[in-house]
Each structure stands twice: as structure tokens, then as C-alpha cells.
Coordinates of C-alpha atoms in Angstrom, one line a residue:
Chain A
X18 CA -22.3 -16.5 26.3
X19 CA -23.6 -19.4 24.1
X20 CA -21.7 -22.3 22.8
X21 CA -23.6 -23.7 20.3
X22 CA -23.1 -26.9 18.2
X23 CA -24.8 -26.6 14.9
X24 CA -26.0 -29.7 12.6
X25 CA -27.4 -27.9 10.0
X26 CA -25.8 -25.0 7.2
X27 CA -25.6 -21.7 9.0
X28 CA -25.5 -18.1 7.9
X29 CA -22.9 -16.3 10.6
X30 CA -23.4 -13.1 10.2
X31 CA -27.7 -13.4 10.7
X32 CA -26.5 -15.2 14.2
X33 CA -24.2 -12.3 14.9
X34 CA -26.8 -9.9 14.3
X35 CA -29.4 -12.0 15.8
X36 CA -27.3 -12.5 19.3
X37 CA -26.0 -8.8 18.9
X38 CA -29.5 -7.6 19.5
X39 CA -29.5 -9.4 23.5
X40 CA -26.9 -7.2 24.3
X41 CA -27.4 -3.6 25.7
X42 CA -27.5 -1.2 23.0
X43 CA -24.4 1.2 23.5
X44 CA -22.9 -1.0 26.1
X45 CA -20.1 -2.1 23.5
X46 CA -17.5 -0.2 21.2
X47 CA -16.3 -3.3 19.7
X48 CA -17.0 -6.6 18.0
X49 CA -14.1 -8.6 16.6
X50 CA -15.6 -11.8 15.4
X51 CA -14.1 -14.5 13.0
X52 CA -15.7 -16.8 10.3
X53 CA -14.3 -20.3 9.3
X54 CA -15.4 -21.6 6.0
X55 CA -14.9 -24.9 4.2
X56 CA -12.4 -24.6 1.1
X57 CA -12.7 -26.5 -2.3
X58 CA -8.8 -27.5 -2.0
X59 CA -6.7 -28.4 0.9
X60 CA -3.0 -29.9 1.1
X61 CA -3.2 -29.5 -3.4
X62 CA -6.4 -31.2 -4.0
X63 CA -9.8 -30.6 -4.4
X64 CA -12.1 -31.0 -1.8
X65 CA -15.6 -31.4 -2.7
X66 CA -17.0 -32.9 0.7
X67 CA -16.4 -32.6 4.8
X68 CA -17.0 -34.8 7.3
X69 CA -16.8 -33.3 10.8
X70 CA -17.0 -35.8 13.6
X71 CA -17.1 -34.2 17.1
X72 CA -17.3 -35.8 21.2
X73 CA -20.4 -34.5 21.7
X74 CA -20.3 -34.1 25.9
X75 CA -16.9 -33.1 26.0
X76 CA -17.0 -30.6 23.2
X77 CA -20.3 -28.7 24.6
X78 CA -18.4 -28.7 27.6
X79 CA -15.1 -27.8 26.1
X80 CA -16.5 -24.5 24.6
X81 CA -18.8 -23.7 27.5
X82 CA -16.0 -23.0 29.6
X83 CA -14.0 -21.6 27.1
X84 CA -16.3 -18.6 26.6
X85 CA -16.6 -18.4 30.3
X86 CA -12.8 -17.9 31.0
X87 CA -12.6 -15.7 27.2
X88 CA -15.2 -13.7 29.1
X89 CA -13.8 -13.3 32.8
X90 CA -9.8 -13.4 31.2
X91 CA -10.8 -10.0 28.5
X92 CA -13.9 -8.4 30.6
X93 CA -16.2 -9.0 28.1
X94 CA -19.7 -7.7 27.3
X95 CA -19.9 -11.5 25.4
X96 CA -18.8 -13.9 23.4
X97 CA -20.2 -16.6 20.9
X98 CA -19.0 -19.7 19.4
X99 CA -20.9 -21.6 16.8
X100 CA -19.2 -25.1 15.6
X101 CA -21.1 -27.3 12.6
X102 CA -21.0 -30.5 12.6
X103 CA -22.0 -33.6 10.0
X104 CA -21.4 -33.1 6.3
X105 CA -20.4 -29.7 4.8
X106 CA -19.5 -28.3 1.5
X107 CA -17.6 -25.7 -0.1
X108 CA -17.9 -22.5 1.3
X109 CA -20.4 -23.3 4.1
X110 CA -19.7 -22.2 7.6
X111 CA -17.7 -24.4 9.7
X112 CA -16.9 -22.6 12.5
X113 CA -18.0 -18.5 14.2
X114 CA -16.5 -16.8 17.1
X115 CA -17.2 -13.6 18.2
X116 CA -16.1 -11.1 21.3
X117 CA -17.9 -7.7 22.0
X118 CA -15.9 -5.3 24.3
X119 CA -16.1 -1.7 25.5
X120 CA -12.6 -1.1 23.3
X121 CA -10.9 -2.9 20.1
X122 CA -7.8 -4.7 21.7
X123 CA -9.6 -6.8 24.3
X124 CA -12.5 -7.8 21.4
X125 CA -9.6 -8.6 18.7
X126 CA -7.6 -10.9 21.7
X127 CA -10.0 -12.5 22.7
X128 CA -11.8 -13.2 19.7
X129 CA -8.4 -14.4 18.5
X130 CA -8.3 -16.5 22.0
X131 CA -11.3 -18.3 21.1
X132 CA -10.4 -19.7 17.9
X133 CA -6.7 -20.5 18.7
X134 CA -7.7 -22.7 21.7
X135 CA -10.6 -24.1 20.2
X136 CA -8.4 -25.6 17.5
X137 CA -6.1 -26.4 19.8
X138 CA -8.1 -28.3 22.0
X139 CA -12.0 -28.5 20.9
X140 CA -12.9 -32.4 20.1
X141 CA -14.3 -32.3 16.3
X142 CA -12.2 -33.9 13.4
X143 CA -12.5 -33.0 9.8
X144 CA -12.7 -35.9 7.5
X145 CA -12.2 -34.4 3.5
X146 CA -13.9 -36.1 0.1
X147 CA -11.4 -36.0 -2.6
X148 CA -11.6 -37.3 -6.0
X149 CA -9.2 -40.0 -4.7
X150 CA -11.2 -40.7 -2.0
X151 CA -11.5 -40.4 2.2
X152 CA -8.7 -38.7 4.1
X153 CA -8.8 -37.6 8.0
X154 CA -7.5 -34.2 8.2
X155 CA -4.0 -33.4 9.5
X156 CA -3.3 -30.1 10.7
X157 CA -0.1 -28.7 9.4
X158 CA 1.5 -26.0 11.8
X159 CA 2.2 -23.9 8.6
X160 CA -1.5 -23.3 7.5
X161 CA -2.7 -21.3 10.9
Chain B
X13 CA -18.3 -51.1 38.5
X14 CA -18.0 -50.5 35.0
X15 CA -15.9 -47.9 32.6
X16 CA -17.0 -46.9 29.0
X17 CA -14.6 -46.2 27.1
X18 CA -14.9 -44.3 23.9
X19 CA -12.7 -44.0 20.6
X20 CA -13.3 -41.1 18.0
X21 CA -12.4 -40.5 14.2
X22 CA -9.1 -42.3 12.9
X23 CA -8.8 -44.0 16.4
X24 CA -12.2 -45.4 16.2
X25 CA -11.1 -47.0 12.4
X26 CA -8.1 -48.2 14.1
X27 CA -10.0 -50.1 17.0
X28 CA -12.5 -50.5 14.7
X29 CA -15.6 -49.6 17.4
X30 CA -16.8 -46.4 18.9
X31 CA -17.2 -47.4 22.7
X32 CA -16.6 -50.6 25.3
X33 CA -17.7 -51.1 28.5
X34 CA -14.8 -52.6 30.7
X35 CA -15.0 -54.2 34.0
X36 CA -13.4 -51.4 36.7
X37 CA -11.7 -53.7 38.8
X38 CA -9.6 -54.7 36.0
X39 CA -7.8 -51.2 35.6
X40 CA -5.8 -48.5 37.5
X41 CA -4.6 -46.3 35.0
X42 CA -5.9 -44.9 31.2
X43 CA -3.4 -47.0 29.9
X44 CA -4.8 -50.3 31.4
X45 CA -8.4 -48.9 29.5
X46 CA -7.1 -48.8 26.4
X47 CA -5.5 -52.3 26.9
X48 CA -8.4 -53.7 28.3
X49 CA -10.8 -52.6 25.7
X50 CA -9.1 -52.8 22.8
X51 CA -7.0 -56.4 23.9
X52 CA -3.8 -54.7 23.5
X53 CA -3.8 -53.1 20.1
X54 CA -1.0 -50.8 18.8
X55 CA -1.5 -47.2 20.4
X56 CA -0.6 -44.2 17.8
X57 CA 1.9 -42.3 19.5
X58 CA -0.1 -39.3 19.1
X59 CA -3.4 -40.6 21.0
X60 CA -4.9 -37.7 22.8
X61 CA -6.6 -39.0 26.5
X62 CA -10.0 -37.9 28.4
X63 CA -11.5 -38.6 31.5
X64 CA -14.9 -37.5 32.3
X65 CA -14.5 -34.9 29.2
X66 CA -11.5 -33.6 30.7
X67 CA -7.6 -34.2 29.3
X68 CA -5.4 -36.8 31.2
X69 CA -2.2 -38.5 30.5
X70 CA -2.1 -42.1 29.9
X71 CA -0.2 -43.3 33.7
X72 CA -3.6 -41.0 35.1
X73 CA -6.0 -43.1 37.3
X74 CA -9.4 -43.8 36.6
X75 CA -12.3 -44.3 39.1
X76 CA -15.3 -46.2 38.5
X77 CA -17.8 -45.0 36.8
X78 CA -15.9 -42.7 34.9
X79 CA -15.9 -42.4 31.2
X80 CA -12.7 -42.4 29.1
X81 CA -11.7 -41.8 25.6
X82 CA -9.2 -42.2 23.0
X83 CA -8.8 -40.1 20.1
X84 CA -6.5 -38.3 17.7
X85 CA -5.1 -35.1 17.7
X86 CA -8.2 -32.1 17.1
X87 CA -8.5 -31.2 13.6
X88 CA -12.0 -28.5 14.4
X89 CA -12.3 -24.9 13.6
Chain C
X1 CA -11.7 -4.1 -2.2
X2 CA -14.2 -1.4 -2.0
X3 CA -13.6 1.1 0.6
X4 CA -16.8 2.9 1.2
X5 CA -18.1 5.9 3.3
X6 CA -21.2 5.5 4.4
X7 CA -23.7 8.5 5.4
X8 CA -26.8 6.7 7.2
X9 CA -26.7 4.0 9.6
X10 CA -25.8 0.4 8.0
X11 CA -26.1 -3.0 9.8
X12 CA -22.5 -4.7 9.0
X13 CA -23.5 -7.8 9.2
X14 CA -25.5 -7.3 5.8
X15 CA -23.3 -5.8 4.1
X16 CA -20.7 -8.3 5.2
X17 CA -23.0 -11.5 3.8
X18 CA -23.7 -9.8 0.6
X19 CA -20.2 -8.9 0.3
X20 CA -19.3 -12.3 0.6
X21 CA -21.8 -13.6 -1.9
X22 CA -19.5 -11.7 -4.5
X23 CA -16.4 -13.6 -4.0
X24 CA -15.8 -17.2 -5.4
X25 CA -16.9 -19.6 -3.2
X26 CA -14.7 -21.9 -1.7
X27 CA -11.9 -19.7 -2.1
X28 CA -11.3 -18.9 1.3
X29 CA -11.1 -20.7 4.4
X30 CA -11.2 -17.4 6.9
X31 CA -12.6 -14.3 7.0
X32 CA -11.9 -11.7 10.1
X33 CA -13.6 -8.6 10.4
X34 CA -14.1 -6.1 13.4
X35 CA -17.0 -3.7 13.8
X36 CA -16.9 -0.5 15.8
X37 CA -19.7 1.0 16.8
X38 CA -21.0 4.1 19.3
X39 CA -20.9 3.3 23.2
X40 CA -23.0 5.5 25.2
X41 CA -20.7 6.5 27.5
X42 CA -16.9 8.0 26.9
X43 CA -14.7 9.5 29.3
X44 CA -17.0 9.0 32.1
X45 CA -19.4 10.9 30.6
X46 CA -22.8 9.9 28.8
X47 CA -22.9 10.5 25.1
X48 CA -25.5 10.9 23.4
X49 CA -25.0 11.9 20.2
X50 CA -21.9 11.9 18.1
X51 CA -20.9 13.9 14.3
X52 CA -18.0 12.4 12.4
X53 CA -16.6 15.0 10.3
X54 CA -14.0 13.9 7.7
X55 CA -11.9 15.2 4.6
X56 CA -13.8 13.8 1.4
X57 CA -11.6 13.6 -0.9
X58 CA -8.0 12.4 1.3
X59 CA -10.1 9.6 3.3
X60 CA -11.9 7.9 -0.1
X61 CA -7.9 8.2 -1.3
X62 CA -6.4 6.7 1.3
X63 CA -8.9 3.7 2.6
X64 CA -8.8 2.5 -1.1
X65 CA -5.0 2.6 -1.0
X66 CA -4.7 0.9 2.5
X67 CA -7.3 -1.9 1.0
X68 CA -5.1 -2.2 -1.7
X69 CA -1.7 -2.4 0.0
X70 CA -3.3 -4.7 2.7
X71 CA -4.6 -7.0 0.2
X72 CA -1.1 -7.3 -1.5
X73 CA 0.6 -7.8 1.6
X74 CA -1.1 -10.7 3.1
X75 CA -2.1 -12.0 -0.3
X76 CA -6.1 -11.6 0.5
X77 CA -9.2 -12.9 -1.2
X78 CA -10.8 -9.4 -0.8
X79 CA -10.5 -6.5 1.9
X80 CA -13.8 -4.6 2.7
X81 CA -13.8 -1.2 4.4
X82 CA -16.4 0.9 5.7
X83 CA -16.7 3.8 7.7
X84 CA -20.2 5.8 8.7
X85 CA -19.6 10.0 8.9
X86 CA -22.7 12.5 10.1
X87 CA -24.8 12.3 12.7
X88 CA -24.4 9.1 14.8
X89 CA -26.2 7.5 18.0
X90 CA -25.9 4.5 20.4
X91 CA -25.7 1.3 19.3
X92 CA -24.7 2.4 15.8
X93 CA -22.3 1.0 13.6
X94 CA -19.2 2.8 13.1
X95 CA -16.6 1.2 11.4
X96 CA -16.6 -2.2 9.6
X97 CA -13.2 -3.7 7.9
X98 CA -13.0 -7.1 7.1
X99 CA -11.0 -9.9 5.4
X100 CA -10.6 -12.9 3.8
X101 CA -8.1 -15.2 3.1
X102 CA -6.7 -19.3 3.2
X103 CA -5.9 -19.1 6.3
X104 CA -6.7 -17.6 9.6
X105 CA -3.9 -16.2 10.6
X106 CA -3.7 -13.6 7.4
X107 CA -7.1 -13.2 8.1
X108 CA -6.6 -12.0 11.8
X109 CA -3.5 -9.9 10.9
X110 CA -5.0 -8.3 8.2
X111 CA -7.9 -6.9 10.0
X112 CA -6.2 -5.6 12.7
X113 CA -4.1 -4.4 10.4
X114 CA -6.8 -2.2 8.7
X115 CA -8.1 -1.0 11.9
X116 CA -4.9 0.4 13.4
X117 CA -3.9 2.3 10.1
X118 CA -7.4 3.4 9.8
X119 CA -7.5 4.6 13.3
X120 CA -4.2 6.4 13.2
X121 CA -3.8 7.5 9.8
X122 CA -7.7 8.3 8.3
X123 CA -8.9 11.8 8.1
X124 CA -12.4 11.4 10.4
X125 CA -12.9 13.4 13.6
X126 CA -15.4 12.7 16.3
X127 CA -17.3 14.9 18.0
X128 CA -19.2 14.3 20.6
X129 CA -22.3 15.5 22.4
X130 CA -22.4 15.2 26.1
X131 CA -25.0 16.4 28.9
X132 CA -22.6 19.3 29.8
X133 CA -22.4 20.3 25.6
X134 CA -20.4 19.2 22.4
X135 CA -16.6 18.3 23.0
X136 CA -14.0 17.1 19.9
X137 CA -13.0 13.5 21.1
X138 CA -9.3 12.6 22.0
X139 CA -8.1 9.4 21.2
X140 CA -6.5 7.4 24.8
X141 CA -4.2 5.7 23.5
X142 CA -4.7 3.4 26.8
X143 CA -8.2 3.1 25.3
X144 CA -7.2 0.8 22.2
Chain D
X8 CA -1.6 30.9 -9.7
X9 CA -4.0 29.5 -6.4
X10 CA -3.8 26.9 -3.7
X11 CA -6.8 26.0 -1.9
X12 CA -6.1 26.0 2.0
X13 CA -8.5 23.7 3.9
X14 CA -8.9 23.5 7.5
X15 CA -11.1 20.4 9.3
X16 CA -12.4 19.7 12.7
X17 CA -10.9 21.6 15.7
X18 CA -8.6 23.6 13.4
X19 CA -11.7 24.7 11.5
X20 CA -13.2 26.0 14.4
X21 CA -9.8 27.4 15.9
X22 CA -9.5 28.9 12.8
X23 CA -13.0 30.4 12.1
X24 CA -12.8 29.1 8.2
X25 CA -13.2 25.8 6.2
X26 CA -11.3 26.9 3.5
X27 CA -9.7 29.7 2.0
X28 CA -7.3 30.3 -1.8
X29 CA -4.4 31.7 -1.5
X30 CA -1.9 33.4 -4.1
X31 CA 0.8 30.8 -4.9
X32 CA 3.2 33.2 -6.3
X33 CA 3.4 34.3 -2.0
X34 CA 4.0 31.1 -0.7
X35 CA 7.0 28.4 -1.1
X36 CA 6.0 26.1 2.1
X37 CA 3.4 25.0 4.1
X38 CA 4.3 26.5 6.8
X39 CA 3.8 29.5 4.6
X40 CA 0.3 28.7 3.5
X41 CA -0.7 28.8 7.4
X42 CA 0.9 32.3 7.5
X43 CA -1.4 33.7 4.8
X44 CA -4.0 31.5 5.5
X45 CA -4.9 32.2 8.6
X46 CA -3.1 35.8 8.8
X47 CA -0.6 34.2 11.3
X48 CA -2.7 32.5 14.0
X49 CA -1.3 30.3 16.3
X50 CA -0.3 26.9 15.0
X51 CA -1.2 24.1 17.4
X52 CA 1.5 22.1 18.3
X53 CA -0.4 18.5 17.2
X54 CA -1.5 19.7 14.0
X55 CA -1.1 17.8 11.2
X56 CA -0.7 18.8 7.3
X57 CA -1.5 17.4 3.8
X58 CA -0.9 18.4 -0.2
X59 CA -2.8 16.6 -2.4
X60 CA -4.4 14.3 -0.2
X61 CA -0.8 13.2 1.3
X62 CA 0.5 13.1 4.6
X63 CA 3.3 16.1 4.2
X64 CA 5.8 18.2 7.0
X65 CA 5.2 21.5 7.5
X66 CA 8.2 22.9 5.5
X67 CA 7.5 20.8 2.9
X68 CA 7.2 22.7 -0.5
X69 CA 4.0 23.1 -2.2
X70 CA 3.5 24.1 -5.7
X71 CA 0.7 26.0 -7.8
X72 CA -2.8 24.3 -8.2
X73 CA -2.1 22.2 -5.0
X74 CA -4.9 21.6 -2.1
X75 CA -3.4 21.9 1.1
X76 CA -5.1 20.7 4.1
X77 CA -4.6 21.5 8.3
X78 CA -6.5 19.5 10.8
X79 CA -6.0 18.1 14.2
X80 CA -5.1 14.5 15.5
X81 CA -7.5 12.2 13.4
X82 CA -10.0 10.0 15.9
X83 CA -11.8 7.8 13.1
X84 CA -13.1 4.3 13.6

């Protein structure tokens, strides 16, 4: 059940395959998993930069517990988060989580669980480049 | 018998530092950390609280030792 | 929006990075996808083996049609369906959809959305092989 | 003057056949291509039915030229 903060560009899908392969073969019936990727445009401009600023302790701790209860809360076989951090550009990966279950509804809930109360609540702020320079990132309720 | 404080993102550009260390006799509450270590700045209405990497409201008491921060509401995932 | 059947065991996670290396980068934010695959135990039985049967012509009709009508309705990026038939064991993908959009919550709702038609709707039939013989799987529908 | 009748899965079995043409000039429903079909064998109660690759009810009307399909509860993905 790894939380993991990542510094560096990151392929998801080799870590889901990668972590997929520590888990017993046949054990599962179902992985819902989810895959956040930077955009070139946000709020009607283009975004050619990111700047994600995080609280280091609190968010490895954050996101430690939060796969715990995902895990105890759905009966998982596991669950995975990845987070980057740093600078990112277009269409890197920003953020992976991932639930494998025995059936489809707990892996899709709790997969859903993860990223709902880790933007909620996980400590990392997006800072955008935009041709008209630096902006910190409000979340509008309307983009979920 | 000292506090750190910490300040992250658009609250850290507001204060204008990223962490204080505050004398813990001086303060009860959050609220008397931020005043303490910032000498009274403006506090954005939405200012989200921690205490030992935990959420706390702002009238919550603080022990020595402990480490508090300030920041903005999460923009991550 | 391909919608493929697949006859030999596939690793989803490949086929979900290269399908993502066809799509214009930066223009999504989220992708969702859910992968099925073969437990090694059903019913309180142990399964080990398991033939998916399926109508040719009616499932290639309708996965293309419900990629289609998915994309249009949560106005995706791209859709990607696919589903393994023949001889299957543990551990063994099953069933891969997949999609991308802005934002997350399309993303979610569209891959769910794929799985549940899919599941009640497409023409496959499991069978599977037990250590008492062969039996025709029943879907629970407390097993979701 | 033909309509392919194709049975899948448990109703393949049930019914001993995968497929079988039938004269269309002798049926009006599908319901009727079951009849001729399978020479009147029981009709499970969960069966589902198809023309052309659609979803269709069992007294829907099926023309000539038109594949028409029987097969149990589908369990997919």
C-alpha cells in the first residue's frame, strides 16, 4: 500500500504494472485506477509550465493513512498513490491512484475515494506558467 | 520551548518566509502563532491550519514543541 | 475509439501507454480506466481455467457503438475498449476500458459507464473450469 | 428466401446446434424461428434474442436475409 512522492517524470502505467506484479496472481478481479495529467490550457489560457509545491511530512503522512483507511474502508487487495512534485509539463503525470479488489464496485469507489480526498485534503499547490506570467492555482468546484 | 511555524505556497509570498521559530511561552492558541510569527499580518480568510501534520482550527491549542503551519487551500491531484 | 477483441493474453497497461502516445498531448487532464481480469477462485470454488465464448459479429458492433455514444456523451478525448475471448487463466487480463477527458469527473463516469453496459449488454459468455468439471458462469448481481 | 438462426453458449449446448437456415417464407416472428429452429424445444425463460446484431423481443418480426441470434444471459467483462 505505497504512497509515494515522485520528483522526477513518471510513466503510470509501468508503476502499475510494476506494483501489480507484488500482488498474488489471481487474488484480484479488479483494478480501477486513475491517471492525472498536466493540461496545455487551464481557466482559457495556455499553460506551458507547473510548479507543484507540496508539505513534505504532512503529505507523506496524509497519503499513508489514506491508503490505509481506502484499504480497511473497501477490503482491498491494494492500493497505490503516486503524487509528482517540482516542475511539470504538458502532458506529464501529475498524479496515479490505483485500487485492486476481488469485484469492480469496491475497486471503482475506492479508487474514486482516493483521488477525491486527496484533492480535498492532500498538501501540494499547483503554481501555472502562462504567457502572462505566474498564477497559483484556484480550484473551481465546476472542473472536478 | 520553541514552535516552528511554517507557511506554504501563496501564504508563504504573503508572509514573505517559509518557517519561524516562536518562543512557546508566548502562545496558547494557532491563532496567537500566526500573530506571533508573522507580527500581526492580514490572515486570508481562507488559511487552512496544521498542527503536527494534522488539521486544526485557528482557537486550537498548541503545545511545545509542536510544529504548525499556514497555508492555502490544496490545489494537488 | 477502437474497440478491440483480443484473442491472446495482453498486458493493459501497454496497450494503455501506447494508446495514449496517439492522442494529442496536453489535451487531457484525466484519464480512468478499469481492468478486469481472472481470479482463481469463483463461487467458492477454485478456477482454473476459463473459455469466453462470444458472438463475433454483434459484440465488434456493439463495443464500437457504445465507444462511440460514450465518447459523445461525456464529450471524451478518446474511449478505448478491450475485451480478451478463448482460453483464459489466472492472473489474466480480461477486460480493459478506459477514458480520457478535461476533467476527472467525466473521466470516472465514463469508465464506469463502459463497464456496466459492457457487462450487461455485450454478447461474451464465461465458462469456467472447476476441480468438480466445466460450469457456464452466472453473473451475482451482489458480485458487482 | 433464408434466415440464419444462431444459437451461443448454454443455448448452443441446450440446443445441440450453433447454427442452423431456415425457410423465411415459414416464419413471420422470432418466436417462430425458435419453433423451426430448434423443432420446438423448450425455450428458457432468461433467453435473450437478436436480428441483425440488435437486441429484439421475441415476437418481434423478422424479415428475409436476416441473422437471428438466441443465447443466454451475457457474463462478459
Amino acid at each position: 500500500m505505497p504512497a509515494t512522492i515522485v520528483t522526477h517524470s513518471f510513466v503510470p502505467w509501468q508503476a502499475l504494472e510494476q506494483h501489480q506484479t507484488t500482488l498474488p496472481t489471481g487474488s484480484f478481479g479488479a483494478c480501477a485506477n486513475f491517471v492525472g495529467s498536466m493540461r496545455d490550457f487551464n481557466a482559457g489560457d495556455e499553460v506551458s509550465e507547473m510548479t507543484l509545491e507540496h508539505y513534505p511530512a504532512m503529505t507523506q503522512h496524509y497519503l499513508d493513512e489514506l491508503c490505509g483507511t481506502t484499504i480497511a474502508q473497501w477490503q482491498l487487495v491494494d492500493a497505490l498513490i503516486m503524487h509528482r512534485v517540482g516542475i511539470i509539463r504538458p502532458g506529464e503525470a501529475i498524479v496515479l491512484t490505483a485500487a485492486w479488489a476481488a469485484h469492480r464496485e469496491a475497486a471503482f469507489a475506492a479508487c474514486r475515494h482516493l483521488m477525491e480526498e486527496l484533492k480535498s485534503q492532500a498538501p501540494f499547490w499547483k503554481k501555472e506558467l502562462t504567457p502572462t506570467g505566474e498564477r497559483w492555482v484556484h480550484n473551481a468546484p465546476s472542473e472536478k | 520551548m520553541s514552535i516552528d511555524v511554517k507557511f506554504f505556497a501563496s501564504l508563504r509570498e504573503h508572509v514573505g518566509t517559509d518557517s519561524v521559530t516562536i518562543d512557546a511561552g508566548r502562545v496558547r492558541t494557532i491563532h496567537d502563532c500566526w500573530q506571533l510569527a508573522t507580527q500581526s499580518a492580514d490572515l486570508p480568510d481562507n488559511t487552512l491550519c496544521a498542527i503536527n501534520m494534522q488539521y486544526a482550527k485557528l482557537d486550537a491549542a498548541v503545545e511545545d514543541g509542536a510544529e504548525v503551519a499556514f497555508f492555502p487551500p490544496v490545489t494537488g491531484g
